[in-house]
Amino acid sequence: MSEIIDEKIEGLFQAVVKRNPGEVEFHQAVREVLESLGPVLVKYPEFGEHKIIERICEPERQIIFRVPWQDDRGQVQINRGFRVQVNSVLGPYKGGLRFHPSVYLGIIKFLGFEQTFKNALTGMPIGGGKGGSDFDPKGKSDSEIMRFCQSFMTELYQHLGEYTDVPAGDIGVGAREIGYLFGQYKRITNRYESGVLTGKGLDWGGARARKEATGYGAVFFLNEMLRVRGQSLAGKTCIVSGAGNVAIYAIEKLQQLGGKVVACSDSNGLIHDKKGLDLALIKQLKEVERRRIEDYVFHRKHARYVAKGNLWEIPCEVALPCATQNELNGKDAAKLIKNGCLAVAEGANMPTTPEGVRAFLKAGIAFGPGKAANAGGVATSALEMQQNASRDAWDFEFTEKKLSAIMTGIHQRCYETAEEFGTPGNYVNGANIAGFIKVAKAMVALGLI
Ligand code: NDP
Ligand code: 2IT
């Protein structure tokens, strides 16, 4: 990369920081992509002339709104809602909604930015966006969740539509919340517009395998990374952070492919079960009873629960961070490498800090970044949109096969792009470059919009 390009990219990054003060996660996500783009600007000088980077770093539209709702005691509560519509040159804005108290504009913008390149990598006709609220679903009753979702949608509906913007789930938003959101959208608009939300229940327009798709997809991607290195999952000791939607189905697919998963976590602590995790028990605790993973050890006496424990200190050959951003830092990466970890696939969005990513790349382990490895969720959302548009419902096996083929395709795209741009085996560069080029070419083709 020439020094002039280096300087130009640094200047562009500094302008993003200045323009978006305090949004540290957004800065981090932008920096990581821009660091891969030097050789792209050399090969495609037109991207510079069209100011593609400057335009891509400025979302097309950012919506921030008040969400008033009443709790079970009759008290009025106020939260803040967001929808950031980042880029729509490849299709309607597409990306999840996150309900978590840590949510603020910088988190939603980082997620929407990542989503844009992730969605491009899937090869499906979807643009990028993200939304959510600082609402904390923990400890809320079902009626409180419903009232919150109804109020949230009462404001957001005017910005959505099957050809405009199609939200789905993310942290704190699953089929229950999508149900209440869809119900309110339907009521306000008087339209049964199935394609306006994905992650719906199977009885009312949802796609089979969507619930499983992100976790399964991350393992399919991991499996491909191992395959090109002449390895496989069989007999490998694995650890997975989180115990939510992505983590549960990553564990399921790891187990199906012969991996031994010995640990997972939530924001309070971790469970370590040397005999291998009992996934049916975890599903019962998390999906049915909505409890904490701490309760696992009441049922499996030999397992241990470590409050505030560091999952990454548990020796493993395969690690999947599937909880949240920046959950795995440079020290954690060093510990994993020292303990013999061979492969890491990010089920979560940006779970590894830049120091952690650098450590993995330097050590030459197989590292699958989130925008490639966790793209199976949104890809299957696009399959849900496809089924909704044709009023069809495919069976599980057919849908899973499609997901598997999509993940193999994403792996190949990242692998080949990394090679083409002079960094073989570097999936971070592969994913950033392949995703960016696809969006950038469409932006040039569609003119200055
Ligand atoms: P869930 O809400 O189902 O589960 C989230 C899990 O992560 C929980 O175990 C939660 O623990 C833990 N967690 C959340 N926030 C924190 C935090 N600040 N610190 C520590 N642990 C935390 O969400 P998902 O499984 O859907 O999402 C997990 C990750 O995967 C996110 O990064 C999301 O963006 C990403 N992702 C999700 C997709 C999807 O289809 N759902 C698709 C692609 C990526 P606790 O219960 O204690 O909060
Ligand atoms: O981060 C993600 O890709 C998601 N939360 C899923 C988005 C979607 O539209 O299915």
Short mmCIF file of C-alpha atoms in Angstrom, two decimals, residues 6-446:
data_model
loop_
_atom_site.label_atom_id
_atom_site.label_comp_id
_atom_site.label_asym_id
_atom_site.label_seq_id
_atom_site.Cartn_x
_atom_site.Cartn_y
_atom_site.Cartn_z
CA ASP A 6 -2.26 5.14 4.02
CA GLU A 7 -2.42 8.83 4.84
CA LYS A 8 -5.66 9.29 2.93
CA ILE A 9 -7.33 6.46 4.85
CA GLU A 10 -6.06 7.77 8.19
CA GLY A 11 -7.48 11.18 7.28
CA LEU A 12 -10.85 9.65 6.40
CA PHE A 13 -10.89 7.79 9.69
CA GLN A 14 -10.05 10.92 11.69
CA ALA A 15 -12.90 12.72 9.95
CA VAL A 16 -15.30 9.94 11.02
CA VAL A 17 -14.11 10.26 14.63
CA LYS A 18 -14.58 14.02 14.57
CA ARG A 19 -18.00 13.80 12.99
CA ASN A 20 -19.26 11.12 15.40
CA PRO A 21 -17.85 12.11 18.79
CA GLY A 22 -17.93 9.57 21.61
CA GLU A 23 -19.20 6.69 19.47
CA VAL A 24 -16.26 4.44 20.26
CA GLU A 25 -17.71 1.16 19.00
CA PHE A 26 -18.60 2.82 15.69
CA HIS A 27 -15.05 4.18 15.41
CA GLN A 28 -13.66 0.71 16.11
CA ALA A 29 -15.81 -0.96 13.45
CA VAL A 30 -14.98 1.71 10.85
CA ARG A 31 -11.25 1.56 11.60
CA GLU A 32 -11.18 -2.21 11.17
CA VAL A 33 -12.77 -2.01 7.73
CA LEU A 34 -10.71 0.97 6.56
CA GLU A 35 -7.47 -0.78 7.56
CA SER A 36 -8.22 -3.44 4.94
CA LEU A 37 -9.02 -1.02 2.11
CA GLY A 38 -5.66 0.40 0.97
CA PRO A 39 -5.12 -2.09 -1.87
CA VAL A 40 -8.76 -1.71 -2.91
CA LEU A 41 -8.35 2.02 -3.50
CA VAL A 42 -5.29 1.26 -5.63
CA LYS A 43 -7.15 -1.28 -7.74
CA TYR A 44 -10.37 0.77 -7.97
CA PRO A 45 -9.40 4.48 -8.11
CA GLU A 46 -13.02 5.29 -9.04
CA PHE A 47 -14.07 4.49 -5.46
CA GLY A 48 -11.92 7.42 -4.34
CA GLU A 49 -13.32 9.73 -7.02
CA HIS A 50 -16.89 8.85 -6.02
CA LYS A 51 -16.08 9.37 -2.32
CA ILE A 52 -17.44 5.92 -1.54
CA ILE A 53 -15.73 5.62 1.85
CA GLU A 54 -16.97 9.03 3.01
CA ARG A 55 -20.50 8.15 1.88
CA ILE A 56 -20.51 4.63 3.32
CA CYS A 57 -19.48 5.96 6.75
CA GLU A 58 -22.47 8.30 6.85
CA PRO A 59 -25.74 6.35 7.34
CA GLU A 60 -28.47 7.17 4.85
CA ARG A 61 -30.89 7.90 7.70
CA GLN A 62 -30.81 7.83 11.52
CA ILE A 63 -34.03 7.72 13.49
CA ILE A 64 -34.09 8.33 17.26
CA PHE A 65 -37.39 8.33 19.12
CA ARG A 66 -39.05 8.30 22.51
CA VAL A 67 -40.63 5.05 23.65
CA PRO A 68 -43.08 5.65 26.50
CA TRP A 69 -44.72 2.65 28.15
CA GLN A 70 -46.40 1.68 31.38
CA ASP A 71 -44.96 -0.93 33.75
CA ASP A 72 -47.07 -3.39 35.75
CA ARG A 73 -47.34 -0.96 38.66
CA GLY A 74 -48.87 1.64 36.38
CA GLN A 75 -45.71 3.79 36.39
CA VAL A 76 -44.74 5.55 33.18
CA GLN A 77 -41.35 4.52 31.81
CA ILE A 78 -39.39 6.21 29.04
CA ASN A 79 -36.81 4.55 26.82
CA ARG A 80 -35.01 5.63 23.70
CA GLY A 81 -35.52 3.85 20.38
CA PHE A 82 -33.17 3.79 17.38
CA ARG A 83 -33.15 2.69 13.79
CA VAL A 84 -30.09 3.47 11.72
CA GLN A 85 -30.58 2.83 8.01
CA VAL A 86 -27.02 2.59 6.80
CA ASN A 87 -27.07 1.57 3.15
CA SER A 88 -29.73 0.41 0.69
CA VAL A 89 -27.96 -0.01 -2.65
CA LEU A 90 -28.21 -3.81 -2.53
CA GLY A 91 -31.74 -4.09 -1.16
CA PRO A 92 -34.04 -2.90 1.63
CA TYR A 93 -32.30 -2.06 4.91
CA LYS A 94 -31.93 -5.32 6.82
CA GLY A 95 -30.66 -5.98 10.32
CA GLY A 96 -31.73 -6.80 13.83
CA LEU A 97 -33.12 -4.90 16.80
CA ARG A 98 -31.21 -5.02 20.08
CA PHE A 99 -32.88 -4.41 23.46
CA HIS A 100 -30.17 -3.97 26.09
CA PRO A 101 -29.45 -1.21 28.62
CA SER A 102 -26.04 -0.56 27.03
CA VAL A 103 -27.63 0.48 23.72
CA TYR A 104 -26.88 4.00 22.47
CA LEU A 105 -26.35 5.48 19.03
CA GLY A 106 -22.68 4.37 18.80
CA ILE A 107 -23.62 0.70 19.31
CA ILE A 108 -26.42 0.77 16.75
CA LYS A 109 -24.18 2.54 14.22
CA PHE A 110 -21.36 0.03 14.61
CA LEU A 111 -23.83 -2.83 14.19
CA GLY A 112 -25.46 -1.22 11.13
CA PHE A 113 -22.06 -0.54 9.56
CA GLU A 114 -20.93 -4.16 10.04
CA GLN A 115 -24.31 -5.38 8.84
CA THR A 116 -23.94 -3.59 5.51
CA PHE A 117 -20.80 -5.54 4.57
CA LYS A 118 -22.06 -8.78 6.12
CA ASN A 119 -25.25 -8.61 4.10
CA ALA A 120 -23.28 -7.91 0.93
CA LEU A 121 -21.14 -10.99 1.62
CA THR A 122 -24.21 -13.24 1.73
CA GLY A 123 -24.88 -12.49 -1.93
CA MET A 124 -28.54 -11.86 -1.09
CA PRO A 125 -30.44 -8.68 -2.09
CA ILE A 126 -30.34 -6.92 1.30
CA GLY A 127 -29.01 -3.55 2.42
CA GLY A 128 -27.76 -2.77 5.92
CA GLY A 129 -29.40 -1.33 9.02
CA LYS A 130 -29.78 -1.87 12.74
CA GLY A 131 -31.98 -0.68 15.54
CA GLY A 132 -32.95 -1.19 19.12
CA SER A 133 -33.45 0.42 22.46
CA ASP A 134 -31.84 0.90 25.86
CA PHE A 135 -34.83 -0.99 27.29
CA ASP A 136 -33.73 -3.81 29.63
CA PRO A 137 -35.91 -6.90 29.12
CA LYS A 138 -34.41 -8.66 32.18
CA GLY A 139 -36.96 -9.13 34.95
CA LYS A 140 -39.82 -7.69 32.90
CA SER A 141 -43.16 -9.48 32.76
CA ASP A 142 -44.60 -10.70 29.49
CA SER A 143 -47.17 -7.87 29.51
CA GLU A 144 -44.45 -5.29 30.05
CA ILE A 145 -42.50 -6.70 27.10
CA MET A 146 -45.67 -6.54 25.00
CA ARG A 147 -46.48 -2.96 25.95
CA PHE A 148 -42.92 -1.88 25.27
CA CYS A 149 -42.86 -3.59 21.86
CA GLN A 150 -46.20 -2.04 20.92
CA SER A 151 -45.01 1.45 21.82
CA PHE A 152 -41.70 0.91 19.99
CA MET A 153 -43.50 -0.18 16.82
CA THR A 154 -46.09 2.60 17.05
CA GLU A 155 -43.28 5.01 16.25
CA LEU A 156 -41.09 2.82 14.05
CA TYR A 157 -43.71 1.38 11.67
CA GLN A 158 -43.68 4.43 9.38
CA HIS A 159 -40.05 3.76 8.50
CA LEU A 160 -40.48 0.05 7.73
CA GLY A 161 -41.89 -2.05 4.90
CA GLU A 162 -41.00 -5.23 3.04
CA TYR A 163 -39.32 -3.12 0.32
CA THR A 164 -38.00 -0.45 2.69
CA ASP A 165 -36.59 -1.78 5.94
CA VAL A 166 -36.93 -5.24 7.46
CA PRO A 167 -35.85 -5.66 11.10
CA ALA A 168 -35.24 -8.94 12.94
CA GLY A 169 -33.91 -10.04 16.34
CA ASP A 170 -30.60 -9.48 18.09
CA ILE A 171 -29.66 -9.37 21.80
CA GLY A 172 -32.85 -9.30 23.88
CA VAL A 173 -35.13 -9.72 20.86
CA GLY A 174 -36.38 -13.18 19.87
CA ALA A 175 -39.57 -14.70 18.50
CA ARG A 176 -41.68 -13.39 21.43
CA GLU A 177 -40.69 -9.77 20.79
CA ILE A 178 -40.93 -10.15 17.00
CA GLY A 179 -44.48 -11.44 17.59
CA TYR A 180 -45.56 -8.36 19.55
CA LEU A 181 -43.83 -6.06 17.06
CA PHE A 182 -45.45 -7.78 14.09
CA GLY A 183 -48.87 -7.73 15.75
CA GLN A 184 -48.67 -3.99 16.29
CA TYR A 185 -47.39 -3.33 12.76
CA LYS A 186 -50.27 -5.37 11.37
CA ARG A 187 -52.79 -3.52 13.51
CA ILE A 188 -51.57 -0.02 12.64
CA THR A 189 -51.16 -0.61 8.92
CA ASN A 190 -54.07 -3.04 8.47
CA ARG A 191 -51.77 -5.17 6.30
CA TYR A 192 -50.58 -8.73 6.80
CA GLU A 193 -47.17 -7.85 5.41
CA SER A 194 -45.17 -10.94 6.42
CA GLY A 195 -41.95 -9.72 4.82
CA VAL A 196 -41.66 -6.66 7.07
CA LEU A 197 -39.98 -8.57 9.89
CA THR A 198 -37.97 -11.79 10.02
CA GLY A 199 -37.45 -14.28 12.82
CA LYS A 200 -41.21 -14.75 13.03
CA GLY A 201 -42.84 -17.79 14.68
CA LEU A 202 -43.27 -20.83 12.45
CA ASP A 203 -47.07 -20.64 12.68
CA TRP A 204 -47.28 -17.12 11.31
CA GLY A 205 -44.80 -16.71 8.49
CA GLY A 206 -41.45 -17.58 10.07
CA ALA A 207 -38.83 -19.65 8.28
CA ARG A 208 -37.69 -23.03 9.52
CA ALA A 209 -34.03 -23.00 10.58
CA ARG A 210 -33.97 -19.20 11.13
CA LYS A 211 -33.73 -19.70 14.90
CA GLU A 212 -30.81 -22.08 14.43
CA ALA A 213 -29.21 -20.21 11.53
CA THR A 214 -26.66 -17.88 13.14
CA GLY A 215 -25.15 -20.52 15.42
CA TYR A 216 -25.27 -23.26 12.78
CA GLY A 217 -23.85 -20.89 10.18
CA ALA A 218 -20.92 -19.92 12.41
CA VAL A 219 -20.06 -23.59 12.80
CA PHE A 220 -20.38 -24.22 9.06
CA PHE A 221 -17.94 -21.36 8.49
CA LEU A 222 -15.59 -22.73 11.15
CA ASN A 223 -15.79 -26.16 9.57
CA GLU A 224 -14.73 -24.71 6.22
CA MET A 225 -11.77 -22.91 7.82
CA LEU A 226 -10.69 -26.20 9.38
CA ARG A 227 -11.29 -28.14 6.14
CA VAL A 228 -8.95 -25.98 4.06
CA ARG A 229 -6.30 -26.63 6.75
CA GLY A 230 -6.85 -30.36 6.52
CA GLN A 231 -8.56 -30.50 9.91
CA SER A 232 -12.02 -31.28 11.24
CA LEU A 233 -14.18 -30.70 14.31
CA ALA A 234 -14.29 -34.35 15.33
CA GLY A 235 -13.06 -34.79 18.88
CA LYS A 236 -12.11 -31.13 19.34
CA THR A 237 -12.69 -29.45 22.71
CA CYS A 238 -14.77 -26.32 22.20
CA ILE A 239 -15.92 -23.38 24.30
CA VAL A 240 -18.73 -20.97 23.45
CA SER A 241 -19.44 -17.68 25.19
CA GLY A 242 -23.01 -16.57 25.83
CA ALA A 243 -26.03 -18.78 26.38
CA GLY A 244 -28.50 -17.01 24.10
CA ASN A 245 -29.85 -17.74 20.65
CA VAL A 246 -26.52 -17.77 18.82
CA ALA A 247 -24.60 -19.67 21.51
CA ILE A 248 -27.23 -22.41 21.92
CA TYR A 249 -27.35 -23.30 18.23
CA ALA A 250 -23.59 -23.00 17.81
CA ILE A 251 -23.28 -25.57 20.60
CA GLU A 252 -25.88 -27.79 18.92
CA LYS A 253 -24.06 -27.86 15.58
CA LEU A 254 -20.63 -28.26 17.20
CA GLN A 255 -21.97 -31.31 19.01
CA GLN A 256 -23.58 -32.70 15.85
CA LEU A 257 -20.24 -32.44 14.04
CA GLY A 258 -18.38 -34.30 16.78
CA GLY A 259 -17.03 -31.39 18.86
CA LYS A 260 -17.00 -31.62 22.65
CA VAL A 261 -18.35 -28.36 24.07
CA VAL A 262 -17.28 -27.97 27.68
CA ALA A 263 -18.24 -24.40 28.61
CA CYS A 264 -20.57 -21.48 27.99
CA SER A 265 -21.51 -18.32 29.87
CA ASP A 266 -23.83 -15.39 30.50
CA SER A 267 -23.10 -11.90 31.76
CA ASN A 268 -22.96 -13.17 35.37
CA GLY A 269 -20.62 -16.13 35.03
CA LEU A 270 -19.65 -19.33 33.25
CA ILE A 271 -20.38 -23.02 33.48
CA HIS A 272 -17.67 -25.61 32.90
CA ASP A 273 -18.77 -29.20 32.35
CA LYS A 274 -15.83 -31.43 31.52
CA LYS A 275 -18.14 -34.26 30.47
CA GLY A 276 -19.59 -32.03 27.75
CA LEU A 277 -22.53 -29.61 28.04
CA ASP A 278 -26.04 -31.01 28.36
CA LEU A 279 -27.70 -28.90 25.68
CA ALA A 280 -31.25 -30.10 26.37
CA LEU A 281 -30.85 -28.79 29.91
CA ILE A 282 -29.49 -25.44 28.70
CA LYS A 283 -32.40 -25.06 26.27
CA GLN A 284 -34.88 -25.84 29.03
CA LEU A 285 -33.29 -23.27 31.37
CA LYS A 286 -32.80 -20.51 28.80
CA GLU A 287 -35.51 -20.93 26.15
CA VAL A 288 -38.37 -22.31 28.24
CA GLU A 289 -37.83 -21.07 31.79
CA ARG A 290 -35.79 -17.91 30.97
CA ARG A 291 -33.42 -18.55 33.87
CA ARG A 292 -29.69 -17.91 34.41
CA ILE A 293 -27.08 -20.53 33.44
CA GLU A 294 -26.00 -20.67 37.08
CA ASP A 295 -28.94 -23.06 37.60
CA TYR A 296 -27.24 -25.64 35.33
CA VAL A 297 -25.10 -26.89 38.20
CA PHE A 298 -28.17 -27.70 40.34
CA HIS A 299 -28.96 -30.38 37.75
CA ARG A 300 -25.42 -31.44 36.79
CA LYS A 301 -23.61 -31.72 40.12
CA HIS A 302 -20.17 -32.48 38.66
CA ALA A 303 -20.16 -29.23 36.63
CA ARG A 304 -18.90 -25.98 38.10
CA TYR A 305 -20.28 -22.46 37.94
CA VAL A 306 -17.79 -19.60 38.24
CA ALA A 307 -19.35 -16.22 38.96
CA LYS A 308 -17.53 -13.52 36.92
CA GLY A 309 -15.17 -16.23 35.66
CA ASN A 310 -13.09 -15.72 32.51
CA LEU A 311 -14.27 -18.26 29.94
CA TRP A 312 -11.20 -17.77 27.74
CA GLU A 313 -8.94 -19.31 30.37
CA ILE A 314 -10.52 -22.71 29.84
CA PRO A 315 -8.25 -24.79 27.58
CA CYS A 316 -9.78 -25.57 24.18
CA GLU A 317 -8.96 -26.13 20.53
CA VAL A 318 -11.93 -24.18 19.21
CA ALA A 319 -13.49 -21.00 20.64
CA LEU A 320 -16.70 -19.25 19.56
CA PRO A 321 -17.44 -15.86 21.11
CA CYS A 322 -21.25 -15.62 20.82
CA ALA A 323 -22.25 -13.03 23.46
CA THR A 324 -21.41 -9.41 22.74
CA GLN A 325 -18.89 -6.83 21.45
CA ASN A 326 -15.38 -6.62 22.92
CA GLU A 327 -15.81 -9.67 25.14
CA LEU A 328 -12.44 -11.15 24.12
CA ASN A 329 -9.36 -8.93 24.51
CA GLY A 330 -5.66 -9.20 23.69
CA LYS A 331 -4.85 -11.00 26.93
CA ASP A 332 -7.66 -13.48 26.40
CA ALA A 333 -6.41 -14.15 22.87
CA ALA A 334 -2.88 -14.75 24.18
CA LYS A 335 -4.24 -17.19 26.75
CA LEU A 336 -6.24 -19.09 24.13
CA ILE A 337 -3.24 -19.32 21.81
CA LYS A 338 -1.00 -20.51 24.68
CA ASN A 339 -3.56 -23.19 25.56
CA GLY A 340 -3.47 -24.58 22.00
CA CYS A 341 -6.53 -22.98 20.42
CA LEU A 342 -6.52 -23.60 16.63
CA ALA A 343 -9.62 -21.81 15.46
CA VAL A 344 -11.94 -18.98 16.47
CA ALA A 345 -15.23 -18.12 14.75
CA GLU A 346 -17.15 -15.03 15.85
CA GLY A 347 -20.85 -15.77 16.35
CA ALA A 348 -21.30 -12.35 17.96
CA ASN A 349 -20.71 -8.99 16.29
CA MET A 350 -17.19 -7.59 16.93
CA PRO A 351 -16.62 -9.74 20.06
CA THR A 352 -12.83 -9.61 19.69
CA THR A 353 -10.99 -6.36 20.41
CA PRO A 354 -8.48 -5.09 17.80
CA GLU A 355 -5.61 -6.33 20.01
CA GLY A 356 -7.25 -9.75 20.18
CA VAL A 357 -7.70 -9.89 16.40
CA ARG A 358 -4.07 -8.90 15.84
CA ALA A 359 -2.89 -11.62 18.24
CA PHE A 360 -4.92 -14.31 16.44
CA LEU A 361 -3.73 -13.20 13.00
CA LYS A 362 -0.12 -13.04 14.14
CA ALA A 363 -0.33 -16.53 15.63
CA GLY A 364 -1.73 -17.80 12.31
CA ILE A 365 -4.75 -19.49 13.82
CA ALA A 366 -7.94 -19.79 11.75
CA PHE A 367 -9.90 -16.64 12.63
CA GLY A 368 -13.39 -16.08 11.18
CA PRO A 369 -14.60 -12.49 11.77
CA GLY A 370 -18.24 -11.90 12.67
CA LYS A 371 -19.28 -10.23 9.45
CA ALA A 372 -18.47 -13.47 7.66
CA ALA A 373 -18.91 -16.15 10.33
CA ASN A 374 -22.26 -14.97 11.74
CA ALA A 375 -23.83 -14.04 8.40
CA GLY A 376 -25.93 -17.21 8.38
CA GLY A 377 -28.60 -15.55 10.53
CA VAL A 378 -29.29 -12.66 8.22
CA ALA A 379 -28.88 -14.88 5.15
CA THR A 380 -31.65 -17.11 6.47
CA SER A 381 -33.69 -13.99 7.18
CA ALA A 382 -33.35 -13.25 3.47
CA LEU A 383 -34.57 -16.79 2.80
CA GLU A 384 -37.53 -16.01 5.06
CA MET A 385 -38.27 -12.90 2.97
CA GLN A 386 -38.05 -15.03 -0.16
CA GLN A 387 -40.57 -17.53 1.27
CA ASN A 388 -42.89 -14.73 2.42
CA ALA A 389 -42.79 -13.11 -1.03
CA SER A 390 -43.83 -16.36 -2.69
CA ARG A 391 -46.20 -17.37 0.16
CA ASP A 392 -44.21 -20.53 0.58
CA ALA A 393 -42.73 -22.44 3.53
CA TRP A 394 -39.75 -24.70 2.98
CA ASP A 395 -38.88 -27.66 5.18
CA PHE A 396 -36.02 -27.65 7.68
CA GLU A 397 -33.59 -29.85 5.74
CA PHE A 398 -33.98 -27.86 2.53
CA THR A 399 -33.46 -24.56 4.35
CA GLU A 400 -30.47 -25.85 6.30
CA LYS A 401 -28.88 -27.08 3.07
CA LYS A 402 -29.29 -23.62 1.57
CA LEU A 403 -27.73 -22.10 4.69
CA SER A 404 -24.82 -24.49 4.51
CA ALA A 405 -24.22 -23.66 0.83
CA ILE A 406 -24.40 -19.92 1.59
CA MET A 407 -21.79 -20.27 4.37
CA THR A 408 -19.50 -22.28 2.10
CA GLY A 409 -19.88 -19.54 -0.50
CA ILE A 410 -19.06 -16.79 2.00
CA HIS A 411 -16.01 -18.71 3.18
CA GLN A 412 -14.80 -19.14 -0.38
CA ARG A 413 -15.35 -15.45 -1.20
CA CYS A 414 -13.36 -14.37 1.87
CA TYR A 415 -10.64 -16.94 1.27
CA GLU A 416 -10.15 -16.02 -2.39
CA THR A 417 -10.35 -12.29 -1.77
CA ALA A 418 -7.73 -12.50 0.98
CA GLU A 419 -5.45 -14.30 -1.46
CA GLU A 420 -6.14 -11.93 -4.34
CA PHE A 421 -5.23 -8.94 -2.19
CA GLY A 422 -1.97 -10.44 -0.94
CA THR A 423 -2.92 -11.67 2.55
CA PRO A 424 -3.69 -15.39 2.21
CA GLY A 425 -5.57 -16.91 5.15
CA ASN A 426 -6.56 -13.48 6.51
CA TYR A 427 -10.37 -13.71 6.65
CA VAL A 428 -10.59 -10.24 8.22
CA ASN A 429 -9.21 -8.66 5.06
CA GLY A 430 -11.11 -11.11 2.88
CA ALA A 431 -14.47 -10.26 4.46
CA ASN A 432 -13.91 -6.51 4.63
CA ILE A 433 -12.67 -6.26 1.05
CA ALA A 434 -15.22 -8.59 -0.57
CA GLY A 435 -18.13 -6.94 1.29
CA PHE A 436 -16.90 -3.43 0.58
CA ILE A 437 -16.30 -3.97 -3.14
CA LYS A 438 -19.80 -5.34 -3.65
CA VAL A 439 -21.44 -2.34 -1.95
CA ALA A 440 -19.06 0.17 -3.52
CA LYS A 441 -19.66 -1.07 -7.07
CA ALA A 442 -23.42 -0.81 -6.57
CA MET A 443 -23.02 2.71 -5.18
CA VAL A 444 -21.10 3.76 -8.27
CA ALA A 445 -23.68 2.12 -10.53
CA LEU A 446 -26.66 3.79 -8.82
#
